[in-house]
Short mmCIF file of C-alpha atoms in Angstrom, two decimals:
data_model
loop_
_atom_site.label_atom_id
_atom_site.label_comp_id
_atom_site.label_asym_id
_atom_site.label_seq_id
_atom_site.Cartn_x
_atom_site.Cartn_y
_atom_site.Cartn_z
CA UNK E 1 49.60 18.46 31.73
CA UNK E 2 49.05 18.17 35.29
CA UNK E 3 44.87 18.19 34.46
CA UNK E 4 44.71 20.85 37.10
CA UNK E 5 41.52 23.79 35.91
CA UNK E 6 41.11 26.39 35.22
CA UNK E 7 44.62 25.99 34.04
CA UNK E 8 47.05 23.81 34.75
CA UNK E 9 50.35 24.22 35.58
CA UNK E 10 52.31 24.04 32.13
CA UNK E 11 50.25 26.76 30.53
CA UNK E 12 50.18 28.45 34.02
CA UNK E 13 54.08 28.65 33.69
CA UNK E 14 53.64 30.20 30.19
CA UNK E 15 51.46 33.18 31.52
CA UNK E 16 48.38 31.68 29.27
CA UNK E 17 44.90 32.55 31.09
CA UNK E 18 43.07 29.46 28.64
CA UNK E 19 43.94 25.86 28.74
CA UNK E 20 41.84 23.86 26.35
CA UNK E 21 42.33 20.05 26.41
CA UNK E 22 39.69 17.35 25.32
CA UNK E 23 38.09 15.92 27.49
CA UNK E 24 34.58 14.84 28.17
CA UNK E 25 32.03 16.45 30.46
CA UNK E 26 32.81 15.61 34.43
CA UNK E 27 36.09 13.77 33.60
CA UNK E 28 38.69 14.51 36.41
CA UNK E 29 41.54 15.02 33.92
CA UNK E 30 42.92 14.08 30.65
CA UNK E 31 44.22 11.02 32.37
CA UNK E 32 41.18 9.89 34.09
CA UNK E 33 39.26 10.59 30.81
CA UNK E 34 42.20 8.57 28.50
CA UNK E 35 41.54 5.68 30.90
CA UNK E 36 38.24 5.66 30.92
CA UNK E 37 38.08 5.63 26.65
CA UNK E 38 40.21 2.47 26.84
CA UNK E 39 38.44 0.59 29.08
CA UNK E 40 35.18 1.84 27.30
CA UNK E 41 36.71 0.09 24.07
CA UNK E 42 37.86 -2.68 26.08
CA UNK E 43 34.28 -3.81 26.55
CA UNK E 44 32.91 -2.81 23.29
CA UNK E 45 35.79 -4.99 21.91
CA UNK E 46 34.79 -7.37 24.20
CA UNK E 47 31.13 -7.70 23.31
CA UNK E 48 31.74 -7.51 19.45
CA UNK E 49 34.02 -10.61 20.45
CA UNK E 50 30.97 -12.10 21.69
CA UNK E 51 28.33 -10.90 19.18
CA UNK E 52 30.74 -12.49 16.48
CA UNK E 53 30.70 -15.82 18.25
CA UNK E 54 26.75 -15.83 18.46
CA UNK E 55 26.75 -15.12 15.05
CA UNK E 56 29.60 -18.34 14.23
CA UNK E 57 28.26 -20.77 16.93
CA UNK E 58 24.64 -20.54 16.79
CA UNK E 59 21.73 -22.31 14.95
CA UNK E 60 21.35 -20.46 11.88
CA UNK E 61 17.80 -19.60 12.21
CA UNK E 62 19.34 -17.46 15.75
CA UNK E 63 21.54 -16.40 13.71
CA UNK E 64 19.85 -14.98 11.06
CA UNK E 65 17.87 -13.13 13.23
CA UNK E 66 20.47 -11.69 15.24
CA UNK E 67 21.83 -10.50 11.06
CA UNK E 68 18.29 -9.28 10.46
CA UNK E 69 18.54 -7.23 13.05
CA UNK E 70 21.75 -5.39 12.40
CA UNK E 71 20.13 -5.22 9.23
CA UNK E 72 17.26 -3.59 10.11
CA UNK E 73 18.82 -1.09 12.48
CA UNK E 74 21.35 0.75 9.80
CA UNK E 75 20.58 3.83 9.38
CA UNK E 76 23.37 7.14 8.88
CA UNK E 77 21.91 9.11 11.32
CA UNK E 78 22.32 6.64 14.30
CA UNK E 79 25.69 4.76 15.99
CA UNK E 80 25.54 1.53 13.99
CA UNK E 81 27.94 0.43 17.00
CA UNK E 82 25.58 1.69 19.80
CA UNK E 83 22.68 -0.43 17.92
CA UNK E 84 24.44 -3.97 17.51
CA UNK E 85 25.42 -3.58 21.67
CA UNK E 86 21.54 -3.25 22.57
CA UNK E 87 20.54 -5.96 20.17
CA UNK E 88 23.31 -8.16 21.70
CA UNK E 89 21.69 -7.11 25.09
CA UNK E 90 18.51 -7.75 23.41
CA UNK E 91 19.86 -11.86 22.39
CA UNK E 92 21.06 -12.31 25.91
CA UNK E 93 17.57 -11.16 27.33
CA UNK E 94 16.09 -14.27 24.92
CA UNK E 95 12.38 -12.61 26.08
CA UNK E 96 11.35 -10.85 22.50
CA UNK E 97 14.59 -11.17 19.87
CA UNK E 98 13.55 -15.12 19.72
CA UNK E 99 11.03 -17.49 20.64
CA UNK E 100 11.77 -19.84 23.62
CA UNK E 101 13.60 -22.70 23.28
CA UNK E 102 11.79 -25.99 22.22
CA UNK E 103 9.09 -23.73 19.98
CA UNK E 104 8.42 -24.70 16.76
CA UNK E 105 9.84 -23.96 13.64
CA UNK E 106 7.09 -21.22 13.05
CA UNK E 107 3.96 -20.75 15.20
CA UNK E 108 2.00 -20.32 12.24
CA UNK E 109 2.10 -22.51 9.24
CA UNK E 110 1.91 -19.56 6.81
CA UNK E 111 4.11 -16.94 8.74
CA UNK E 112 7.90 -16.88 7.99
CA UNK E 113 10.26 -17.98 10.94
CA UNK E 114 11.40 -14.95 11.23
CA UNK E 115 8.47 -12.70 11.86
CA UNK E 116 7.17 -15.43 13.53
CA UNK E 117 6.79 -13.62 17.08
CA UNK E 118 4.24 -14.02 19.09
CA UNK E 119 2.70 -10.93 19.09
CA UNK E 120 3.29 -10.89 15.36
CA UNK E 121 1.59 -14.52 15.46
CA UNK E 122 -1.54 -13.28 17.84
CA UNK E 123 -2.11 -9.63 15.43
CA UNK E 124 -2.42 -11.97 12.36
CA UNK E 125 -4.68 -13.87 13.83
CA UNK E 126 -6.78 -11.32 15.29
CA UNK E 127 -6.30 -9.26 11.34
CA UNK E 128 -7.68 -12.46 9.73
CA UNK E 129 -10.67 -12.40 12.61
CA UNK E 130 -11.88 -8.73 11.77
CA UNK E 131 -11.14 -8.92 8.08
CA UNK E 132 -14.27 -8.43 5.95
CA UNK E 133 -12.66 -9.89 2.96
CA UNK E 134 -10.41 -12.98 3.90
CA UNK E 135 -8.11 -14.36 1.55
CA UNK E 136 -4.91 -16.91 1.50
CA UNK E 137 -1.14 -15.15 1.64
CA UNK E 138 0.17 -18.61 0.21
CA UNK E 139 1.02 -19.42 -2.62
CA UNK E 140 0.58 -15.54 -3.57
CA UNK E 141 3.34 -13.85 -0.74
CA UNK E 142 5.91 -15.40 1.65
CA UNK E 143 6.16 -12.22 3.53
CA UNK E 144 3.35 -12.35 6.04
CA UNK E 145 0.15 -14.71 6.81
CA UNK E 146 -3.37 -14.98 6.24
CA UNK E 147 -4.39 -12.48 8.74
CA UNK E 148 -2.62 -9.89 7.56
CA UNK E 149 -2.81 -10.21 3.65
CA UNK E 150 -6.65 -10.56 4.45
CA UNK E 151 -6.50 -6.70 6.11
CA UNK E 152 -4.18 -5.54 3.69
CA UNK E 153 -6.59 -6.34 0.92
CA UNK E 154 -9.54 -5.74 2.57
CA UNK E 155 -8.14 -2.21 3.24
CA UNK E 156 -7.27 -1.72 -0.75
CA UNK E 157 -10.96 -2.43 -1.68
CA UNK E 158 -12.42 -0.72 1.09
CA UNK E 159 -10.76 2.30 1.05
CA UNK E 160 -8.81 2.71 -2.43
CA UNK E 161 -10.62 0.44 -4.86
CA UNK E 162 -13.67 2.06 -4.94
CA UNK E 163 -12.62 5.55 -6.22
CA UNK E 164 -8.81 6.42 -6.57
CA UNK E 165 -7.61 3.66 -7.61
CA UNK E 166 -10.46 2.07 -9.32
CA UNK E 167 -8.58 0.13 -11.87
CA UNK E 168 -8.50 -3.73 -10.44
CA UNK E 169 -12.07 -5.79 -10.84
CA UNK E 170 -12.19 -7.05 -7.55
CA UNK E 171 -14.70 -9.89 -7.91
CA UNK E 172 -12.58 -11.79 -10.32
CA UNK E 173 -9.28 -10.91 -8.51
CA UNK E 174 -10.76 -12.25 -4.78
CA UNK E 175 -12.08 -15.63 -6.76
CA UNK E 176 -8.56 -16.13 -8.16
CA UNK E 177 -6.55 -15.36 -5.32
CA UNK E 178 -9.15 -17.80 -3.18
CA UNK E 179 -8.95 -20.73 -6.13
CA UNK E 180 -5.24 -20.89 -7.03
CA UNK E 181 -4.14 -21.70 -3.56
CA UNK E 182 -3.32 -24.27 -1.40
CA UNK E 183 0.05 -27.07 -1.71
CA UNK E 184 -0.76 -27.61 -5.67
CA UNK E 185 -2.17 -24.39 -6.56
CA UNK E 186 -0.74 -22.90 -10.06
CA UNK E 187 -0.98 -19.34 -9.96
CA UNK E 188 -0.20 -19.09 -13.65
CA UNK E 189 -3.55 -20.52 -14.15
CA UNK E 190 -5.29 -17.27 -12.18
CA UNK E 191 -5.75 -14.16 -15.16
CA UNK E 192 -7.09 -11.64 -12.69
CA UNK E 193 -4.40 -11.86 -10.22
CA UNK E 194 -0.58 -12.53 -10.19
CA UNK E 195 1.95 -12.13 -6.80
CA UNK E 196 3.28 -9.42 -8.25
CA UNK E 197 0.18 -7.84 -8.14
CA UNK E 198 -0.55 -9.47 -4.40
CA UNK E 199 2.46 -8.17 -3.25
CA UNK E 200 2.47 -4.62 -4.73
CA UNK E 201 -1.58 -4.25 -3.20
CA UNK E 202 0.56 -5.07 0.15
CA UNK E 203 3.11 -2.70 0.14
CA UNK E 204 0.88 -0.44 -0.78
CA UNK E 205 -1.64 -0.42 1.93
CA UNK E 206 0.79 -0.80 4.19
CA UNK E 207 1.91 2.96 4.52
CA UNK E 208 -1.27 3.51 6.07
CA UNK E 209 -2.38 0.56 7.65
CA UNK E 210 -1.75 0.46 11.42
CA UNK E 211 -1.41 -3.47 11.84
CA UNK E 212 1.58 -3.70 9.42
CA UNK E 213 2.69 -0.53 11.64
CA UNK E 214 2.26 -2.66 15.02
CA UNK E 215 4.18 -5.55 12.80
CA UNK E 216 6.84 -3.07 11.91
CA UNK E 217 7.49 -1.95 15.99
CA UNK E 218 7.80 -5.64 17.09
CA UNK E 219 10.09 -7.04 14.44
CA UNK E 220 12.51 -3.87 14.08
CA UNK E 221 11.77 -4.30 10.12
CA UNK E 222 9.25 -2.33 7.46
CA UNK E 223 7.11 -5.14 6.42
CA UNK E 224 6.04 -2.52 3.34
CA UNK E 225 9.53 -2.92 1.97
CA UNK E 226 9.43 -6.41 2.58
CA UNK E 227 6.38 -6.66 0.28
CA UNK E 228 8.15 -4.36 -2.02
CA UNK E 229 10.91 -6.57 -2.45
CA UNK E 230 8.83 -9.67 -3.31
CA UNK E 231 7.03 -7.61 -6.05
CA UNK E 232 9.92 -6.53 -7.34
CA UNK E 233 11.22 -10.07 -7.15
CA UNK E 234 7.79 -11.27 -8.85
CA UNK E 235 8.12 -9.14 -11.28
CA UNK E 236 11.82 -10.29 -12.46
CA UNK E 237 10.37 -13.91 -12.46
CA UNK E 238 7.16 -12.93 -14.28
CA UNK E 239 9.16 -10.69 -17.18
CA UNK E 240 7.16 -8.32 -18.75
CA UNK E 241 4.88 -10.02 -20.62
CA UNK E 242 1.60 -7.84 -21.17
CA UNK E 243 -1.11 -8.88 -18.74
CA UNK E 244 -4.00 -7.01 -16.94
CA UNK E 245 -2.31 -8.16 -13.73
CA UNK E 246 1.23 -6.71 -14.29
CA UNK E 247 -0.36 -3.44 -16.09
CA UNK E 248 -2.12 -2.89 -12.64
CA UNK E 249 0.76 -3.63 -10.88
CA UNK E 250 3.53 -1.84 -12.49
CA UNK E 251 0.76 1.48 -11.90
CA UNK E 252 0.27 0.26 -7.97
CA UNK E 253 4.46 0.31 -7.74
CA UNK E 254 4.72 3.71 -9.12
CA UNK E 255 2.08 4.75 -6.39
CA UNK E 256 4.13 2.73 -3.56
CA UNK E 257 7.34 5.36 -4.92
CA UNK E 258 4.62 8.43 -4.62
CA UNK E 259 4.30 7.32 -0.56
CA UNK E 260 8.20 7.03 -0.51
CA UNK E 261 9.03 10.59 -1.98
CA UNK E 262 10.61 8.62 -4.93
CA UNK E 263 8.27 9.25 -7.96
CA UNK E 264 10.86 10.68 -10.07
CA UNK E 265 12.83 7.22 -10.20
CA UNK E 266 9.33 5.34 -9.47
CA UNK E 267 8.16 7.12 -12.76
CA UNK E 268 9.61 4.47 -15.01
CA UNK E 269 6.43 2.33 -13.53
CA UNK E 270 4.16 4.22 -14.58
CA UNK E 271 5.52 4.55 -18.22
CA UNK E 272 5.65 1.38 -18.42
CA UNK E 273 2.23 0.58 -16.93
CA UNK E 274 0.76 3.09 -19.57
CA UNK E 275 2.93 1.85 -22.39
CA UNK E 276 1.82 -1.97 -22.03
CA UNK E 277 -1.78 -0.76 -21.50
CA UNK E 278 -1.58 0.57 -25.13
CA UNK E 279 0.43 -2.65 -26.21
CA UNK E 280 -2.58 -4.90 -25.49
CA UNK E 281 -5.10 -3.34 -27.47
CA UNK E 282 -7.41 -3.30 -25.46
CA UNK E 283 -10.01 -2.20 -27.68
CA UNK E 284 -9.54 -4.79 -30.10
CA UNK E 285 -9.58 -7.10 -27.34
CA UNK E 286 -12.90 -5.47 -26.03
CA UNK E 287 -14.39 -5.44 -30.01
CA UNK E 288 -13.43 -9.43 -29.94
CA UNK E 289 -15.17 -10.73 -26.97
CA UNK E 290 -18.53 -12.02 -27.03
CA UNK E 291 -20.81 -10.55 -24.45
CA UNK E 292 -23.47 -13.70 -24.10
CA UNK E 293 -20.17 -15.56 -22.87
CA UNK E 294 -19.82 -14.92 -19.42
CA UNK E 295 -16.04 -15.65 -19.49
CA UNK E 296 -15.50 -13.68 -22.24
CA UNK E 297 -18.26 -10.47 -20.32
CA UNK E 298 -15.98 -10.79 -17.35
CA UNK E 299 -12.78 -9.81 -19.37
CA UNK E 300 -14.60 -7.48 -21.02
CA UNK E 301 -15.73 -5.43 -17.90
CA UNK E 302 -11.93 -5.95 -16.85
CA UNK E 303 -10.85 -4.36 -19.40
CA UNK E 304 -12.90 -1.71 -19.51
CA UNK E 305 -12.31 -1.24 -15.52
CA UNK E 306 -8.60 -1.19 -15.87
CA UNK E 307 -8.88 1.28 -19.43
CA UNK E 308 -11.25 3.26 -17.48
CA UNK E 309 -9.66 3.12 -13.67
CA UNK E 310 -5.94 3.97 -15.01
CA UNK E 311 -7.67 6.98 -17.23
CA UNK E 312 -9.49 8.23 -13.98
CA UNK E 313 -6.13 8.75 -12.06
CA UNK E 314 -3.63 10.10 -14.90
CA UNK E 315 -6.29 12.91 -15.11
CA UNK E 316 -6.32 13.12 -11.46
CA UNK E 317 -2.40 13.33 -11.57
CA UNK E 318 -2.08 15.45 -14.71
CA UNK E 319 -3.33 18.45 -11.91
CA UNK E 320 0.10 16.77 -9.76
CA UNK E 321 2.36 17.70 -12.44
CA UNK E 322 0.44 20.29 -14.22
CA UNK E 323 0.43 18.35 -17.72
CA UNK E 324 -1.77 16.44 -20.12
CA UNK E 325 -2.78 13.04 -19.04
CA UNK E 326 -0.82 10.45 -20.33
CA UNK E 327 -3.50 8.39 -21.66
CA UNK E 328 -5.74 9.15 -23.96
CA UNK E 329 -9.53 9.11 -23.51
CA UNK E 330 -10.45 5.08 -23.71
CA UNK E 331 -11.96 4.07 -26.74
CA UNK E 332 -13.98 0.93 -24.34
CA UNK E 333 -17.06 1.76 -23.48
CA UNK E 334 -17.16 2.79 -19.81
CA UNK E 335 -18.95 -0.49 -17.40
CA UNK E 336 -19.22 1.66 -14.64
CA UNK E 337 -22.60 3.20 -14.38
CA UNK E 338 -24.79 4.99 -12.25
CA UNK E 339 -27.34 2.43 -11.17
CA UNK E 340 -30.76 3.10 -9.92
CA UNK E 341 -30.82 7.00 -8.35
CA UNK E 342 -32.12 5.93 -5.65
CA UNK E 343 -29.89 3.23 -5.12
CA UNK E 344 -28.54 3.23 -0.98
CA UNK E 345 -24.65 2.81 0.34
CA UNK E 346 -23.08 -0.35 -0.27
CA UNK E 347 -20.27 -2.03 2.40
CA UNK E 348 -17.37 -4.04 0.65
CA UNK E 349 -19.29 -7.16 0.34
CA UNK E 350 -21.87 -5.55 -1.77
CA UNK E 351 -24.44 -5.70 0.88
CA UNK E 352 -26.57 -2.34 2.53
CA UNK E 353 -24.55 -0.18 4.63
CA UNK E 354 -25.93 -0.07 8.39
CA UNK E 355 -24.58 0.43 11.50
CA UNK E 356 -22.91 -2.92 12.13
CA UNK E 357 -21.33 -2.87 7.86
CA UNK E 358 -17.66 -2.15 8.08
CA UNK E 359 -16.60 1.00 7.16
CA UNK E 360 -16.70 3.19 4.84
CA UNK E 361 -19.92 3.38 2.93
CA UNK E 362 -19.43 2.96 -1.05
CA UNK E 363 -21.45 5.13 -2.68
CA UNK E 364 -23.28 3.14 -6.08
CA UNK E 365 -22.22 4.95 -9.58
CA UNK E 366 -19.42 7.49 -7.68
CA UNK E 367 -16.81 5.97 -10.40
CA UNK E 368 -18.96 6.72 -13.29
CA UNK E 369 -19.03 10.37 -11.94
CA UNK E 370 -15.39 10.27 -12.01
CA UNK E 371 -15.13 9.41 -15.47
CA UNK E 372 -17.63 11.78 -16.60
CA UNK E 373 -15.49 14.06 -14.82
CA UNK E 374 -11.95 13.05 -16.28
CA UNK E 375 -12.72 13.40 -19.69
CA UNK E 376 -13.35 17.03 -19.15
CA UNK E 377 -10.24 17.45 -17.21
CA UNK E 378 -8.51 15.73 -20.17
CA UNK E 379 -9.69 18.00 -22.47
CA UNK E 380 -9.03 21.00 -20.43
CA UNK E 381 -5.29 19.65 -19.93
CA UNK E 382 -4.50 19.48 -23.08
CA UNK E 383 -6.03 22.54 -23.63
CA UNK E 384 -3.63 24.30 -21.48
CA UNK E 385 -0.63 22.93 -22.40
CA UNK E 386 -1.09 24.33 -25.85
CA UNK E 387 -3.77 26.73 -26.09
CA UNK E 388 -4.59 27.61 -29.57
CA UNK E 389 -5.55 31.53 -28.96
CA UNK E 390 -3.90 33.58 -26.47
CA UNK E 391 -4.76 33.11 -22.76
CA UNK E 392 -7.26 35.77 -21.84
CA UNK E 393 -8.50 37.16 -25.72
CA UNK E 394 -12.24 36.78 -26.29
CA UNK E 395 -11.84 33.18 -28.07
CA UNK E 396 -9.98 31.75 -24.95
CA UNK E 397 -12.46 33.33 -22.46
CA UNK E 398 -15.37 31.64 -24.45
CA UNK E 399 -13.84 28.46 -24.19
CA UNK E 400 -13.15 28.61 -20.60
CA UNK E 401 -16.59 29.69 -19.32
CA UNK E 402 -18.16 27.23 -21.91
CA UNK E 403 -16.17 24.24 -19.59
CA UNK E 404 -16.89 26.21 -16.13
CA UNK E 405 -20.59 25.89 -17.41
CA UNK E 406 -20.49 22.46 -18.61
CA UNK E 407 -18.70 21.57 -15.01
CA UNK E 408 -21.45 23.26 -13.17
CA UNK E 409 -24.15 21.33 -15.48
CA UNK E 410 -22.25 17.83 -14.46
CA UNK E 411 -22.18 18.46 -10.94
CA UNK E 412 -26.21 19.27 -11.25
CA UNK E 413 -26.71 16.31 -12.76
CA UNK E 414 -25.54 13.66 -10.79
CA UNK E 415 -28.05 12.12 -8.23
CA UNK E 416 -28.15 13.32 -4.90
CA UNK E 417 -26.58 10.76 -3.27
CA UNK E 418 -23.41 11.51 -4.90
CA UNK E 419 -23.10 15.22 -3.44
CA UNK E 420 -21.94 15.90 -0.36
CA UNK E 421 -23.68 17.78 1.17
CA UNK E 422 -26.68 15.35 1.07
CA UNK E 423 -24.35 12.02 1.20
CA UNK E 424 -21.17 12.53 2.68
CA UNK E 425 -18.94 10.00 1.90
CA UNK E 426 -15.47 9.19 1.15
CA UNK E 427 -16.43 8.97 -2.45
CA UNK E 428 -18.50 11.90 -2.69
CA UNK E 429 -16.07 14.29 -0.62
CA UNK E 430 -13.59 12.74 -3.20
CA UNK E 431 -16.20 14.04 -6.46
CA UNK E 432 -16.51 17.27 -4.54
CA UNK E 433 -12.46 18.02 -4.63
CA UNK E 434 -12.30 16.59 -7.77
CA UNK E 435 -14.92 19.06 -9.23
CA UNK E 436 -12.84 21.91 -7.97
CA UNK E 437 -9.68 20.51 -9.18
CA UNK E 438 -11.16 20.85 -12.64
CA UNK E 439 -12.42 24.25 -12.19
CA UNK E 440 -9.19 24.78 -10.86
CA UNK E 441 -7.35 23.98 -14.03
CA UNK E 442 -10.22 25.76 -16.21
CA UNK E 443 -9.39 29.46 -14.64
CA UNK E 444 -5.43 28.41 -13.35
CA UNK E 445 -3.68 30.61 -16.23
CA UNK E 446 -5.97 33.46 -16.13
CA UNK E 447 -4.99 36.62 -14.13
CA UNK E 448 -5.93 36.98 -10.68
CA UNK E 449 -8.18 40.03 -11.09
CA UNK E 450 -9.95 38.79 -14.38
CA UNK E 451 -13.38 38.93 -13.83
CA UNK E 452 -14.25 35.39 -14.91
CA UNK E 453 -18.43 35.54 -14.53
CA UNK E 454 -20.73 37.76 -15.13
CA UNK E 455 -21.13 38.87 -11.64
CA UNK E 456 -18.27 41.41 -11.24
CA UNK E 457 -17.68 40.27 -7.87
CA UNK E 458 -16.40 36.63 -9.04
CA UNK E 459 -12.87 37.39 -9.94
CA UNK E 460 -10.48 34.34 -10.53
CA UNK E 461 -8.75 35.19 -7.39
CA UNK E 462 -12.55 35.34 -5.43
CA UNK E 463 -13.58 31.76 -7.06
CA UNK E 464 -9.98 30.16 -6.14
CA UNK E 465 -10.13 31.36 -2.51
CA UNK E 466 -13.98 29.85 -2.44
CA UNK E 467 -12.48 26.51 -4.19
CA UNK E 468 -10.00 26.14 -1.39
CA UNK E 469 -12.23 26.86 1.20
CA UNK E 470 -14.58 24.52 0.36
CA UNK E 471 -11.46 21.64 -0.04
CA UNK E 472 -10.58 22.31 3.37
CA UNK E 473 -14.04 22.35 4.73
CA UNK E 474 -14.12 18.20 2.92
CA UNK E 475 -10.50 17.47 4.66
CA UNK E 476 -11.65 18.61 8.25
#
């Protein structure tokens, strides 16, 4: 081939109008483009040399992070070999990949050397700054520092704590984590917290925290799975023995697999977050303690909280998978309550909400709702999933409009700070869709033109197309 195009001159000898060759885009001929590959691989060879002698030759803490790196950047859908070149580029440059020469070991005595950037360094310090709630990372996580365990907690009680997930008693949590630190600290000795538990509140909040999102851009690493691994890791070190810590832990790991798509495998958390729940007893436990003890009234209202909490969310979930709850209604009586009815918006530190509290306002007695709430979607759950008459007779009908009444009288009932309309809140936009999941459920496996109410213009196809508008009315 003589590389002359349109054709060159051995297919132009052969009479054949189309010579095909490969070659790349602007390449002179198949020669030009042949030598061009080779020296290309020359230099890639060249550089791999290099990269393999930084890795060999250097101090291991460079060269760990020139591994962590590589690490970091696998992925399938990019050129694993186009990566390693720009994070050799990247070592040569010695402005971000590493700190400059003579630094110490770690700018900050509770940050690990190798996240231990200086941006990385500045962001903790300005998380720990503008936390509300600040707490020590050691002895509890080795995967980031003060500053940003503080927001990462902070955010959990701020924002998930006080309605969804409303399972961990954060009073006696926060005073363990603060007392079972420092150089001789024995966590075993804290019984309202644990690292697993730490860790898995971490990797939690931080799918939708943007700090540990800034963290994630300048270290080329997901600090999320970081804390992820060191629950897991807690968690093989801790065994399973039965503990209010690992129950709410195990329950927080199969929500971190929710946020990853993975709840089918992250499942076996759950089930095993529900099944040691009912291994403890916890209403013997609750029937045992003495309520003039104030040790022994703490575990109570932990117990109850965590009963209670865990209840709240299988029945929010059971409308997720369209089944029964897996737990039953608790047996504990419920410590949540509804306070005064006039009672104002709280902030995280339990003080009045006003314009300088940090956000959101917590609405007083919005969990009690909830669990008023649950136990009807529990009933109506099971209810579906075997109903004892068939779906639509006279019996079944009865049954359904009694709940859709008994929903409307709940909602009614509750003070007017917890509505909407007159209090909007995270927690009270959170009651609203709640409320309509229920009613939801209560007219789901009727026929769209049944005429559920009296009114013949409330069909179940009318109400449902209300329910949703009103849902996204609460998300805009």
């Amino acid at each position: 081939c003589d590389g002359v195009r349109p054709v060159c001159g051995a297919c132009s000898r052969r009479r054949q109008r189309v010579c095909e060759y490969p070659v790349r885009e602007g390449a002179v001929s198949r020669y030009a483009d042949l030598k061009e590959t080779v020296e290309n691989l020359e230099r890639e060879n060249r550089e791999f040399r290099e990269l393999l002698a930084i890795l060999r030759m250097k101090p291991e803490r460079e060269a760990f992070e020139v591994y962590r790196r590589l690490r970091a950047s696998a992925s399938p859908s990019r050129d694993g070999a186009s990566d390693a070149l720009i994070i050799l580029q990247h070592f040569k440059d010695a402005e971000t990949l590493l700190p400059p020469p003579g630094a110490p070991e770690s700018p900050s005595p509770y940050y690990p050397a190798e996240l231990a950037e200086r941006p990385v360094v500045e962001l903790d310090s300005q998380c720990l700054a503008s936390s509300p709630l600040k707490v020590p990372a050691r002895p509890w996580t080795a995967v980031a520092g003060d500053g940003l365990v503080s927001h990462l907690i902070s955010s959990f009680f701020r924002w998930d704590d006080p309605f969804i997930y409303s399972f961990i008693d954060r009073e006696p949590f926060l005073r363990d984590m603060r007392r079972c630190s420092g150089p001789d600290a024995d966590v075993s000795q804290a019984e309202y917290c644990s690292p697993f538990l730490v860790n898995a509140i971490c990797a939690l909040r931080s799918f939708f925290s943007d700090k540990a999102k800034v963290v994630n851009r300048v270290t080329k690493c997901d600090i999320g799975s970081r804390f992820l691994a060191e629950a897991k890791k807690h968690l093989d070190l801790e065994g399973v023995k039965a503990s209010l810590p690992t129950v709410q832990g195990l329950y927080l790991l199969f929500l971190v697999s929710c946020c990853e798509g993975t709840n089918r495998a992250g499942s076996m958390y759950r089930f095993a977050s529900c099944e040691m729940l009912y291994r403890m007893r916890p209403e013997k436990l609750f029937a045992q303690l003495r309520q003039h003890i104030a040790a022994e009234a703490e575990r109570k209202r932990a117990l109850s909280k965590t009963s209670w909490g865990l209840f709240n969310f299988e029945c929010i979930l059971a409308h997720t998978y369209l089944r029964p709850p897996m737990l039953r209604i608790p047996a504990i009586p419920c410590v949540f309550d509804y306070s005064s009815r006039h009672s104002p918006n709280l902030d995280v530190l339990g003080n009045t909400f006003g314009p300088g509290s940090p956000e959101p306002p917590m609405v007083p007695g919005a969990v009690r709702a909830l669990c008023d709430l649950a136990v009807l979607q529990h009933n109506v759950m099971n209810y579906n999933a075997a109903p004892p008459t068939p779906i639509g007779d006279e019996e079944d009908m009865r049954k359904r409009r009694e709940w859709f009444s008994q929903l409307a009288s709940t909602e009614e009932s509750m003070p007017t700070r917890l509505r909407h309309s007159e209090n909007p809140a995270p927690q009270t936009l959170y009651l609203k869709v709640f409320t309509n999941v229920i009613a939801y459920n209560i007219i789901r496996p009727l026929k769209p033109s049944c005429r559920f109410l009296d009114d013949p213009r409330f069909t179940v196809r009318s109400l449902i197309i209300q329910f949703c508008a009103c849902d996204v009315e609460m998300m805009e």
